[in-house]
mmCIF file of N, CA, C and O in Angstrom:
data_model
loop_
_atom_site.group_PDB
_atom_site.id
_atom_site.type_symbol
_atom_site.label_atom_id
_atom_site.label_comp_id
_atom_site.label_asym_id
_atom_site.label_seq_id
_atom_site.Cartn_x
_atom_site.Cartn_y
_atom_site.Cartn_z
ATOM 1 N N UNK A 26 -9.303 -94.138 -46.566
ATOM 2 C CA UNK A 26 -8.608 -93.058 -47.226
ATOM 3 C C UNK A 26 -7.271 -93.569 -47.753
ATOM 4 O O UNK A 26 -7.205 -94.210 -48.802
ATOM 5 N N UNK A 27 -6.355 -93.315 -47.111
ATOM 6 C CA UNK A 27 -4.747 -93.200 -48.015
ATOM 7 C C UNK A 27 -4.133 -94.413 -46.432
ATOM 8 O O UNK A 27 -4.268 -94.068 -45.258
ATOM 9 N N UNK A 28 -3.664 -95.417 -46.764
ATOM 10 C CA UNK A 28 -3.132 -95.830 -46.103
ATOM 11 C C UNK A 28 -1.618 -95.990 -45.237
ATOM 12 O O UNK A 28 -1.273 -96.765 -44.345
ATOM 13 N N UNK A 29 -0.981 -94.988 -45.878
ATOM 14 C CA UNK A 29 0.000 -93.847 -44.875
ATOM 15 C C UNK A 29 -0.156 -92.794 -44.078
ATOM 16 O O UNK A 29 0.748 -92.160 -43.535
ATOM 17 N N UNK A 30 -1.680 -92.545 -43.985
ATOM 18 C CA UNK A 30 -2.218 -91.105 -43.061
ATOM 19 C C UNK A 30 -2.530 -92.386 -41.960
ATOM 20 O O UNK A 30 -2.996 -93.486 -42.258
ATOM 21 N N UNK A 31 -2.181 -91.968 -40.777
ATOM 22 C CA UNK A 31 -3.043 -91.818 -39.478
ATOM 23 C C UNK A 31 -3.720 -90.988 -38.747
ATOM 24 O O UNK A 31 -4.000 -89.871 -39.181
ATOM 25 N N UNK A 32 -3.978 -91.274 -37.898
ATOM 26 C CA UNK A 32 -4.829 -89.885 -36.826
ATOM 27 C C UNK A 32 -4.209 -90.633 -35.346
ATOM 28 O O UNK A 32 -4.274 -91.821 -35.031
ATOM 29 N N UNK A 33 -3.593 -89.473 -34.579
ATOM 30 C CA UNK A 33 -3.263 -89.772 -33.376
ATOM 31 C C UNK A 33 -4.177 -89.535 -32.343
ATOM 32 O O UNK A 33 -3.688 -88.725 -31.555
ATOM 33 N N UNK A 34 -5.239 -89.880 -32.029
ATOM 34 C CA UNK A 34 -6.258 -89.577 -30.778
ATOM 35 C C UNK A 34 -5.586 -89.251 -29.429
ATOM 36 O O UNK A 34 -6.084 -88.270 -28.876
ATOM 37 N N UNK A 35 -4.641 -89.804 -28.817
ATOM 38 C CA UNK A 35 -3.773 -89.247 -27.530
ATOM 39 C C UNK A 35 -2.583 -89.133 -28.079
ATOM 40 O O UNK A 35 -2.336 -89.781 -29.096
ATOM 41 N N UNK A 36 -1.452 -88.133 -27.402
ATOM 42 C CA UNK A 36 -0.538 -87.935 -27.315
ATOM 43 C C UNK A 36 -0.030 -88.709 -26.581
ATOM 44 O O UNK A 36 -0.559 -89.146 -25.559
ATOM 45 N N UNK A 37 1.985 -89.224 -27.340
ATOM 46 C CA UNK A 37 2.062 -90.194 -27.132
ATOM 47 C C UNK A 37 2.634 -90.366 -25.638
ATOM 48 O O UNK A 37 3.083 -91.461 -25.297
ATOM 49 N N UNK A 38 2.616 -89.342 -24.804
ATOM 50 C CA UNK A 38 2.882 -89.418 -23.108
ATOM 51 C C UNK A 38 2.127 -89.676 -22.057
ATOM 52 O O UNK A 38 2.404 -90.001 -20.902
ATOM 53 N N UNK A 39 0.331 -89.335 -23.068
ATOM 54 C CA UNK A 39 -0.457 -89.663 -22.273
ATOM 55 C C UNK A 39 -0.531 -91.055 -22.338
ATOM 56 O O UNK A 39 -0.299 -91.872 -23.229
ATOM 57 N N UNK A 40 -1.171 -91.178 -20.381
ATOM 58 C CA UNK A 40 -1.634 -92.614 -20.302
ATOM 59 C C UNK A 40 -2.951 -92.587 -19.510
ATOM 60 O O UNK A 40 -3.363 -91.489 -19.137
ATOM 61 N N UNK A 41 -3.549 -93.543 -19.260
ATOM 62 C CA UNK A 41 -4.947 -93.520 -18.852
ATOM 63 C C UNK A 41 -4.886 -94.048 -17.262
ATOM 64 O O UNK A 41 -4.498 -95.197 -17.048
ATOM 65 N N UNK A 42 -5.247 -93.250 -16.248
ATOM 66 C CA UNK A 42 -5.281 -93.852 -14.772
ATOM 67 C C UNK A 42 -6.340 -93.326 -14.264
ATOM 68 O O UNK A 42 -6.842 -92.233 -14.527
ATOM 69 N N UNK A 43 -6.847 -94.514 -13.158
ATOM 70 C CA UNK A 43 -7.929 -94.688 -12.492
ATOM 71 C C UNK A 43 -8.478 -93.284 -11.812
ATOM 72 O O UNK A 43 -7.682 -92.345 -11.811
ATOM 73 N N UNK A 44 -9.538 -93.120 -11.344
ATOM 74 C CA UNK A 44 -9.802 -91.391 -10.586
ATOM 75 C C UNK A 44 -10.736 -92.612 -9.676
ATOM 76 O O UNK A 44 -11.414 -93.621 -9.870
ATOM 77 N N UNK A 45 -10.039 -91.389 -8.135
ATOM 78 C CA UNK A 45 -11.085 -92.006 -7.311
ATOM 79 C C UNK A 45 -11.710 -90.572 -6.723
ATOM 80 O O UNK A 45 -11.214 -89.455 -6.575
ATOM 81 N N UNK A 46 -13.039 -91.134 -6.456
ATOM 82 C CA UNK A 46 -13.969 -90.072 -6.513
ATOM 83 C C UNK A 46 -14.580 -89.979 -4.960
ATOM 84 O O UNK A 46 -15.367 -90.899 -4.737
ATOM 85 N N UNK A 47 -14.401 -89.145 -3.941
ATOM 86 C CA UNK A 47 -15.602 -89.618 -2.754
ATOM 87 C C UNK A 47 -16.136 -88.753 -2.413
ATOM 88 O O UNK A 47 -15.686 -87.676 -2.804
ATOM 89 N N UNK A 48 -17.115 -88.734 -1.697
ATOM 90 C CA UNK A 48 -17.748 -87.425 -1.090
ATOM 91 C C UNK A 48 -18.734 -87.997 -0.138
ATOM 92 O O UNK A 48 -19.264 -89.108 -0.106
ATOM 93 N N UNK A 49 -18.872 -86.726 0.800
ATOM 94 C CA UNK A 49 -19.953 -87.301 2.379
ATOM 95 C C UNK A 49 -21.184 -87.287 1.513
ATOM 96 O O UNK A 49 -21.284 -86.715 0.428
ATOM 97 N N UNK A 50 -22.171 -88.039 2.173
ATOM 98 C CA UNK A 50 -23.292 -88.250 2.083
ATOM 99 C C UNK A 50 -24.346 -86.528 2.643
ATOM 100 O O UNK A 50 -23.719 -85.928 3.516
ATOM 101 N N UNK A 51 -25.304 -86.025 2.365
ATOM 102 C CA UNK A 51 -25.939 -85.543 2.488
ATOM 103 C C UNK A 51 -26.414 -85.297 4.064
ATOM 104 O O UNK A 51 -26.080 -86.154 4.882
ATOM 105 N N UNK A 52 -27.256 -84.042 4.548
ATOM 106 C CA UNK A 52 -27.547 -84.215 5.738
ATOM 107 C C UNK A 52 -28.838 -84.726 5.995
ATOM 108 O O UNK A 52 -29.575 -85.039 5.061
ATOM 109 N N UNK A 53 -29.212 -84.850 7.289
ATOM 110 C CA UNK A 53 -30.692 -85.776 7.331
ATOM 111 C C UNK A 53 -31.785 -84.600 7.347
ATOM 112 O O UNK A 53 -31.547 -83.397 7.240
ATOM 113 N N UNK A 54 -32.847 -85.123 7.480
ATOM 114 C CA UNK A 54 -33.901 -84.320 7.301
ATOM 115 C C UNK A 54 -34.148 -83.726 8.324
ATOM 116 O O UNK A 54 -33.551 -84.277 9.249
ATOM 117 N N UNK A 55 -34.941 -82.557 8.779
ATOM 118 C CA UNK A 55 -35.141 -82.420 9.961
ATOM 119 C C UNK A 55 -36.366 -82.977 10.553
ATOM 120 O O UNK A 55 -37.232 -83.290 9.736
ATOM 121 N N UNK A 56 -36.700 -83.223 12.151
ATOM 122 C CA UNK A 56 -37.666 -83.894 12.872
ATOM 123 C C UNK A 56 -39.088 -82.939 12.234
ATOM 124 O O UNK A 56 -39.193 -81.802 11.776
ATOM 125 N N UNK A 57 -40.183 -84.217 12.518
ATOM 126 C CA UNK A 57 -41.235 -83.057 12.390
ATOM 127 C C UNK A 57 -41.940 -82.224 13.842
ATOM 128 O O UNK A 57 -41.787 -82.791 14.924
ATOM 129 N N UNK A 58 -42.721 -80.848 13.800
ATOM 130 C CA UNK A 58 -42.932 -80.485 15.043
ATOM 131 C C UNK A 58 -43.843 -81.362 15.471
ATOM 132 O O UNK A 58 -44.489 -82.238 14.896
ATOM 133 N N UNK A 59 -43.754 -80.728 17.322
ATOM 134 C CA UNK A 59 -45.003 -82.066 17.821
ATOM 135 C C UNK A 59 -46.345 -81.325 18.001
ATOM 136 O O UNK A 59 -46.474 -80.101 17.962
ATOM 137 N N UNK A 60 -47.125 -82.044 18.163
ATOM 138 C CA UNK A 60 -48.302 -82.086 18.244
ATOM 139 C C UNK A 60 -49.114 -81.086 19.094
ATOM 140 O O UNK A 60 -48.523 -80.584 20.051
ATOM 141 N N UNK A 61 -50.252 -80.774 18.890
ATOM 142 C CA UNK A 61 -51.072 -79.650 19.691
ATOM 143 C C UNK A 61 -51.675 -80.512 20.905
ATOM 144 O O UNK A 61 -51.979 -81.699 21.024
ATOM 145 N N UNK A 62 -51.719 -79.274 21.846
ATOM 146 C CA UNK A 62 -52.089 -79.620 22.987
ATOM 147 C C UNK A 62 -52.796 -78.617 23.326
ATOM 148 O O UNK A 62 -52.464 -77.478 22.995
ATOM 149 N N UNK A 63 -54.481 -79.007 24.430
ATOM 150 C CA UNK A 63 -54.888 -77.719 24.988
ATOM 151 C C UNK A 63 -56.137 -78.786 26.108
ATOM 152 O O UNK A 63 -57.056 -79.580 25.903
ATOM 153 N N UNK A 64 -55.428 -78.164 27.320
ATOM 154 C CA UNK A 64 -56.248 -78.299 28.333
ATOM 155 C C UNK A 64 -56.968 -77.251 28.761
ATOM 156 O O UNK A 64 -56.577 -76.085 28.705
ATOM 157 N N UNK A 65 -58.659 -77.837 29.459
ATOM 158 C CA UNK A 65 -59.415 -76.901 30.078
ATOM 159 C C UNK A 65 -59.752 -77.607 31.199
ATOM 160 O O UNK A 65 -59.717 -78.821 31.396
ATOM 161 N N UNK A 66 -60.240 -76.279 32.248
ATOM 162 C CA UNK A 66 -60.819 -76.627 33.623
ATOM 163 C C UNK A 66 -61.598 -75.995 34.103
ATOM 164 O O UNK A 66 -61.393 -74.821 34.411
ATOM 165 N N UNK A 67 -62.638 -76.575 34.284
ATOM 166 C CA UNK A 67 -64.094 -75.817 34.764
ATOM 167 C C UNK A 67 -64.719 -76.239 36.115
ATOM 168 O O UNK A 67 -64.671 -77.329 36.685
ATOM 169 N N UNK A 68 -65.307 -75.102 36.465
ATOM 170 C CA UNK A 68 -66.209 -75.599 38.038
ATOM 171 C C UNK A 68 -67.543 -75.064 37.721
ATOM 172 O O UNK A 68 -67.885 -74.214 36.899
ATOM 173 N N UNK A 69 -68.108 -75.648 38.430
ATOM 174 C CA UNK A 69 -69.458 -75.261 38.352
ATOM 175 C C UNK A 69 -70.273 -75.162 39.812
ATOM 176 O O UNK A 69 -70.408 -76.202 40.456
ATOM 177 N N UNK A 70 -70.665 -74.252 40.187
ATOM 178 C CA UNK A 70 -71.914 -74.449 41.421
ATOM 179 C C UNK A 70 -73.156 -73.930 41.539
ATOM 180 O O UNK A 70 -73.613 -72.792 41.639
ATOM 181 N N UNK A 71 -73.551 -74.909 41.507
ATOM 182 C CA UNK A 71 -74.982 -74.913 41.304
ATOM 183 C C UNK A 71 -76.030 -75.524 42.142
ATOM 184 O O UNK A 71 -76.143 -76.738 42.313
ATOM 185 N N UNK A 72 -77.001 -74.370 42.798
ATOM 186 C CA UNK A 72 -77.448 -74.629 44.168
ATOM 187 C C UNK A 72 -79.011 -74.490 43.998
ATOM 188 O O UNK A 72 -79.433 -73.359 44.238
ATOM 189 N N UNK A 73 -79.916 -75.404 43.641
ATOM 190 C CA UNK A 73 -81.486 -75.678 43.967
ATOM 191 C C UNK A 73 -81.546 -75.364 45.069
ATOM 192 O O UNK A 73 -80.881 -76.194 45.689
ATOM 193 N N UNK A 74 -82.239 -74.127 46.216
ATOM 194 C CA UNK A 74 -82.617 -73.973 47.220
ATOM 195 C C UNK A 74 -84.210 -73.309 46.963
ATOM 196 O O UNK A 74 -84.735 -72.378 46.353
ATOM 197 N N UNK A 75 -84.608 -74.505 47.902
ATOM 198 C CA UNK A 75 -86.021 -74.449 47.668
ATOM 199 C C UNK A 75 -87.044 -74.307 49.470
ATOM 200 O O UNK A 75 -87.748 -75.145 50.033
ATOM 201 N N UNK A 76 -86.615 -72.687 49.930
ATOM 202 C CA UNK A 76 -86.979 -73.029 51.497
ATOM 203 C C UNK A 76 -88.434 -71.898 51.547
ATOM 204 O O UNK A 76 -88.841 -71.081 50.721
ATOM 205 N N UNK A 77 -88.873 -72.244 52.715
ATOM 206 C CA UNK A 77 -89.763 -71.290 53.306
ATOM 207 C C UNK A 77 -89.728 -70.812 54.885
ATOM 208 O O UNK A 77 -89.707 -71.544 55.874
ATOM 209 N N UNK A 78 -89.726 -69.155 54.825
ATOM 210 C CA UNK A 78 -89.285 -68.790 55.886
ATOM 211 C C UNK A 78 -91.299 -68.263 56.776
ATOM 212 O O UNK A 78 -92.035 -67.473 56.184
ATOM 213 N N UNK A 79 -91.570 -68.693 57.663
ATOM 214 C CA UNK A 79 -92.461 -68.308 58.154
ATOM 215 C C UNK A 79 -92.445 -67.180 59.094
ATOM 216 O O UNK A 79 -91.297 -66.898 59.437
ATOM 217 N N UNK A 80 -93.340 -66.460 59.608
ATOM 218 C CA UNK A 80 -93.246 -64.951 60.850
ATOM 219 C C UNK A 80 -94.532 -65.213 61.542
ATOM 220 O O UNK A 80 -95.578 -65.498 60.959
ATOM 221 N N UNK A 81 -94.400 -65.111 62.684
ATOM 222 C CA UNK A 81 -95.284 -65.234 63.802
ATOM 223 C C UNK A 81 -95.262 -64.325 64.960
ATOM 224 O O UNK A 81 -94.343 -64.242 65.774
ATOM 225 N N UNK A 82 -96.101 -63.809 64.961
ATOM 226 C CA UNK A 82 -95.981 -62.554 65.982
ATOM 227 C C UNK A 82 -97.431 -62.163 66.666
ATOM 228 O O UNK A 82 -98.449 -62.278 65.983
ATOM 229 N N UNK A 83 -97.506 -61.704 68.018
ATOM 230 C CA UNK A 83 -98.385 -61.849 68.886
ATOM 231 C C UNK A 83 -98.903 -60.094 68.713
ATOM 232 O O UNK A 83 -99.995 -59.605 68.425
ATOM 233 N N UNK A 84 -98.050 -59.700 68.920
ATOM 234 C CA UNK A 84 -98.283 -58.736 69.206
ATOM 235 C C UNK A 84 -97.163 -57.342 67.990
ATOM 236 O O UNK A 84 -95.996 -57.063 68.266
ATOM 237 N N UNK A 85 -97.935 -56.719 66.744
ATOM 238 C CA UNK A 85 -97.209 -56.066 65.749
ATOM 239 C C UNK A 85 -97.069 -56.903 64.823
ATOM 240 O O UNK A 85 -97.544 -58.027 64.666
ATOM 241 N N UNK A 86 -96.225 -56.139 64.076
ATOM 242 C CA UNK A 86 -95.491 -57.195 62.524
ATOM 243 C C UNK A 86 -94.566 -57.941 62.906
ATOM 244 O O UNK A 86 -93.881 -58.033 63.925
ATOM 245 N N UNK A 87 -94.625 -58.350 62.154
ATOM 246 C CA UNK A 87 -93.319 -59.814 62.400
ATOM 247 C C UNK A 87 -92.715 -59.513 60.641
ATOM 248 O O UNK A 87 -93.257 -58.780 59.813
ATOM 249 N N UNK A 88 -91.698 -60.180 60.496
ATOM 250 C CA UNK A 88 -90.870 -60.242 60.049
ATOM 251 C C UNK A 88 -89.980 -61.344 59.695
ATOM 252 O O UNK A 88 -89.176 -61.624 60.584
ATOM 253 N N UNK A 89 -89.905 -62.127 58.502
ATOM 254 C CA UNK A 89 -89.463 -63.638 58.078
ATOM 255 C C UNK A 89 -88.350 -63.309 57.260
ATOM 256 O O UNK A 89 -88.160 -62.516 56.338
ATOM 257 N N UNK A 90 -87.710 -64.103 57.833
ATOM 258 C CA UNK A 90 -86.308 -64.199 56.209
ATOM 259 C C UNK A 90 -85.549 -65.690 56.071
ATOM 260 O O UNK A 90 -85.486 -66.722 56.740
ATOM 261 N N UNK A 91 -84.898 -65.081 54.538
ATOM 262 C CA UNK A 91 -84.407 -66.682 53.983
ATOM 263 C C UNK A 91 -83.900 -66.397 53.687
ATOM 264 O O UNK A 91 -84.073 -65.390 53.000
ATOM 265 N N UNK A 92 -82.435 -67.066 53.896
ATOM 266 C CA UNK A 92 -81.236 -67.077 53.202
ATOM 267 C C UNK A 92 -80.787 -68.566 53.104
ATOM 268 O O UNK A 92 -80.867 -69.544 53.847
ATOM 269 N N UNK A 93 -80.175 -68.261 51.609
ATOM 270 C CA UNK A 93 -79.283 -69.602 51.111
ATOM 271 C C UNK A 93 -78.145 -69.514 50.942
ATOM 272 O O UNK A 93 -77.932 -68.962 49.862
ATOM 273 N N UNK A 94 -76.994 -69.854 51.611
ATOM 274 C CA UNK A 94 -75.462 -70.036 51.495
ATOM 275 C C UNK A 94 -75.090 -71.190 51.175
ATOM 276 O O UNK A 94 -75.367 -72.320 51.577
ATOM 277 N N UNK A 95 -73.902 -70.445 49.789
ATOM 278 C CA UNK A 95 -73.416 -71.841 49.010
ATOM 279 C C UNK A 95 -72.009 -71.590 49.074
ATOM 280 O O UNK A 95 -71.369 -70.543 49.176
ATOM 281 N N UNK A 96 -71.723 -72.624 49.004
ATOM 282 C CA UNK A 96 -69.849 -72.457 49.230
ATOM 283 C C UNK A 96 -68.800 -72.161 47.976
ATOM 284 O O UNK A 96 -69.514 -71.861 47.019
ATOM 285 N N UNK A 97 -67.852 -72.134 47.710
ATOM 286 C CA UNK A 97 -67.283 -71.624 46.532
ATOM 287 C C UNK A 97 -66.765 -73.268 45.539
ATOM 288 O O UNK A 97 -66.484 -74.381 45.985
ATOM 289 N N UNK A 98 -66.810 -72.823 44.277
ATOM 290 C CA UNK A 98 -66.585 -73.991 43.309
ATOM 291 C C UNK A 98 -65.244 -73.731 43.177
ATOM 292 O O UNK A 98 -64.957 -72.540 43.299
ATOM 293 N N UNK A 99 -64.197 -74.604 42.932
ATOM 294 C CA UNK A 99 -62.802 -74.298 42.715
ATOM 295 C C UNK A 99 -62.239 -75.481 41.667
ATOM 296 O O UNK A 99 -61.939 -76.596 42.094
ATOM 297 N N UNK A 100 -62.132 -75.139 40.324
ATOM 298 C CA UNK A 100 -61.083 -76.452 39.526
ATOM 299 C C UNK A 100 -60.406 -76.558 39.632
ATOM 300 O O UNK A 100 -59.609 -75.672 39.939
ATOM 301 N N UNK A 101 -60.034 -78.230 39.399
ATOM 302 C CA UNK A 101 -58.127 -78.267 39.580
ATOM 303 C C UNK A 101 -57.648 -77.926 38.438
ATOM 304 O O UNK A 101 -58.304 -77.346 37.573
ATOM 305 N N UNK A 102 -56.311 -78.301 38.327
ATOM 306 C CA UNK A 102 -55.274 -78.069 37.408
ATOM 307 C C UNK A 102 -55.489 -78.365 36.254
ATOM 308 O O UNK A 102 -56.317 -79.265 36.399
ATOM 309 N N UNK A 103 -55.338 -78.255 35.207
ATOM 310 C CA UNK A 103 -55.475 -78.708 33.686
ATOM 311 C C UNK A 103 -54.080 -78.809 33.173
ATOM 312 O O UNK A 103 -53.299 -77.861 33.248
ATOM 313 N N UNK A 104 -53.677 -80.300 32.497
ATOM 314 C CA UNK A 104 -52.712 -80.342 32.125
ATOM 315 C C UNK A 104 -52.670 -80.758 30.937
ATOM 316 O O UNK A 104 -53.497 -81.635 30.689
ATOM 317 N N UNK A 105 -51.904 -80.400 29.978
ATOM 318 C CA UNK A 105 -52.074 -81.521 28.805
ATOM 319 C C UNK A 105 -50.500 -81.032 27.948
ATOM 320 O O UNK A 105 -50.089 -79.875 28.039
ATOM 321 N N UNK A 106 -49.751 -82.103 27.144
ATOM 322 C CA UNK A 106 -48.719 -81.911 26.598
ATOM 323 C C UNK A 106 -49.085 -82.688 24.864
ATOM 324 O O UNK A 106 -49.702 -83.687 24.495
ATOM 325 N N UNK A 107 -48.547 -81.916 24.377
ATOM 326 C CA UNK A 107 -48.094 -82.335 22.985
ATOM 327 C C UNK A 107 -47.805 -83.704 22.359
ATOM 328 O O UNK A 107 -46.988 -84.463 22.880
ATOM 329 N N UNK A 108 -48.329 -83.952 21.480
ATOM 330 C CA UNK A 108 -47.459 -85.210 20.995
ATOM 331 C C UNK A 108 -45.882 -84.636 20.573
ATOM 332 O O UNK A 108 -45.546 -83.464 20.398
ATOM 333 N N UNK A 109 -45.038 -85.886 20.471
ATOM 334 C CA UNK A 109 -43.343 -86.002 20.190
ATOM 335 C C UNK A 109 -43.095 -85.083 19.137
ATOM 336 O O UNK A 109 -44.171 -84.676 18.700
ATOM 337 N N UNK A 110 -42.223 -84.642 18.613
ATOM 338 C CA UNK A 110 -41.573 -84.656 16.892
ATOM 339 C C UNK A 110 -41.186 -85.677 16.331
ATOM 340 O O UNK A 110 -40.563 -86.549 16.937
ATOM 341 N N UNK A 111 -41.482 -85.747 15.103
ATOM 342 C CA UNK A 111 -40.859 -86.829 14.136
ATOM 343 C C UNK A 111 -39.139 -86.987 13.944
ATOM 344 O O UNK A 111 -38.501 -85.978 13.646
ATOM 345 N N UNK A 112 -38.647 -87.908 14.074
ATOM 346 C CA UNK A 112 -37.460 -88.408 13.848
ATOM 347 C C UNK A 112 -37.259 -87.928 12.573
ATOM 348 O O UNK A 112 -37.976 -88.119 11.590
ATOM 349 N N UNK A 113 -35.767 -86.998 12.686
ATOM 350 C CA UNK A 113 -34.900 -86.005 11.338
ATOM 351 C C UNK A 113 -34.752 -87.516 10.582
ATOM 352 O O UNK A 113 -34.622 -88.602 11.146
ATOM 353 N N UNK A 114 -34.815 -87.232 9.066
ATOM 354 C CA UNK A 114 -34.164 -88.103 7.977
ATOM 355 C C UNK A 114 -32.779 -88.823 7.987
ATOM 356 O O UNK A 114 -31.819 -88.159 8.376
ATOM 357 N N UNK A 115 -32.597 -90.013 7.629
ATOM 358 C CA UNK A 115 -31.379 -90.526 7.284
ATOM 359 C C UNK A 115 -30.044 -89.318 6.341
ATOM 360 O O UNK A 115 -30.442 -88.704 5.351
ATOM 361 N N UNK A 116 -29.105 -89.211 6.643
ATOM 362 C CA UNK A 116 -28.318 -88.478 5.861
ATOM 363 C C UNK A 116 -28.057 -89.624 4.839
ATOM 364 O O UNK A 116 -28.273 -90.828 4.974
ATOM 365 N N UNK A 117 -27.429 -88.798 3.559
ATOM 366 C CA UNK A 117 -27.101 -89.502 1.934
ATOM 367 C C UNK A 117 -26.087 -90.566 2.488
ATOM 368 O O UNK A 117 -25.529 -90.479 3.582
ATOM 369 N N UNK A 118 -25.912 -91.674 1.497
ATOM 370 C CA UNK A 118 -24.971 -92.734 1.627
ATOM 371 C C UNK A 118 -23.243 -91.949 1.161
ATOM 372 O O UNK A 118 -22.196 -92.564 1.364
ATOM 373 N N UNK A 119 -23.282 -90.706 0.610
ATOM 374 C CA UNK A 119 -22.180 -90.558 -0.041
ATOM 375 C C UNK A 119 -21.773 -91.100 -1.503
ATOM 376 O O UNK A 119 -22.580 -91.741 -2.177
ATOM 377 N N UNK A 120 -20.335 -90.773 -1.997
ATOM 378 C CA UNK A 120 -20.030 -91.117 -3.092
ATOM 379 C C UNK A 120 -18.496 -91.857 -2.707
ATOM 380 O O UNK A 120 -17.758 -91.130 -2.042
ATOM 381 N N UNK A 121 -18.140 -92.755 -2.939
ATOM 382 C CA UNK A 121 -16.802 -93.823 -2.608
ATOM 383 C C UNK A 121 -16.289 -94.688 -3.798
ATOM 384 O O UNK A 121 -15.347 -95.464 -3.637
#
């Protein structure tokens, strides 16, 4: 253009200085839940009785009997636990 025009882009007080910038890093992730668990406990009794009762009598009826007695089944305890949780995430590195 005209070589007596300029253009002033800054004013002439401004000057240019550094910016410092920081900030925390982010938070971590959270753990994951743990794992399923399920215990069972069972008894069982179970009695094949295979008898014969005979009656003998001289004189009238007679009269035979059979009985089978079984004792009681009882389970133990059932235990079982979960797997762990997963380890929460690293938090952000930040800004410095």
């Amino acid at each position: 253009m005209f070589e007596d025009q300029y253009v002033e882009l800054l004013p002439a007080r401004t000057t240019m200085q550094a910016i410092s910038v920081t900030g925390e890093g982010g938070a971590g992730g959270a753990g994951g839940a743990g794992g399923f668990a399920a215990a069972l406990s069972a008894a069982v009794n179970f009695v094949d009785a295979n008898q014969t009762a005979e009656a003998f009598s001289v004189f009238g009826d007679a009269t035979a009997a059979n009985a089978a007695v079984t004792g009681d089944a009882t389970a133990g305890d059932a235990a079982a636990a979960g797997g762990a949780g997963g380890a929460g995430g690293a938090g952000g590195a930040g800004i410095s």
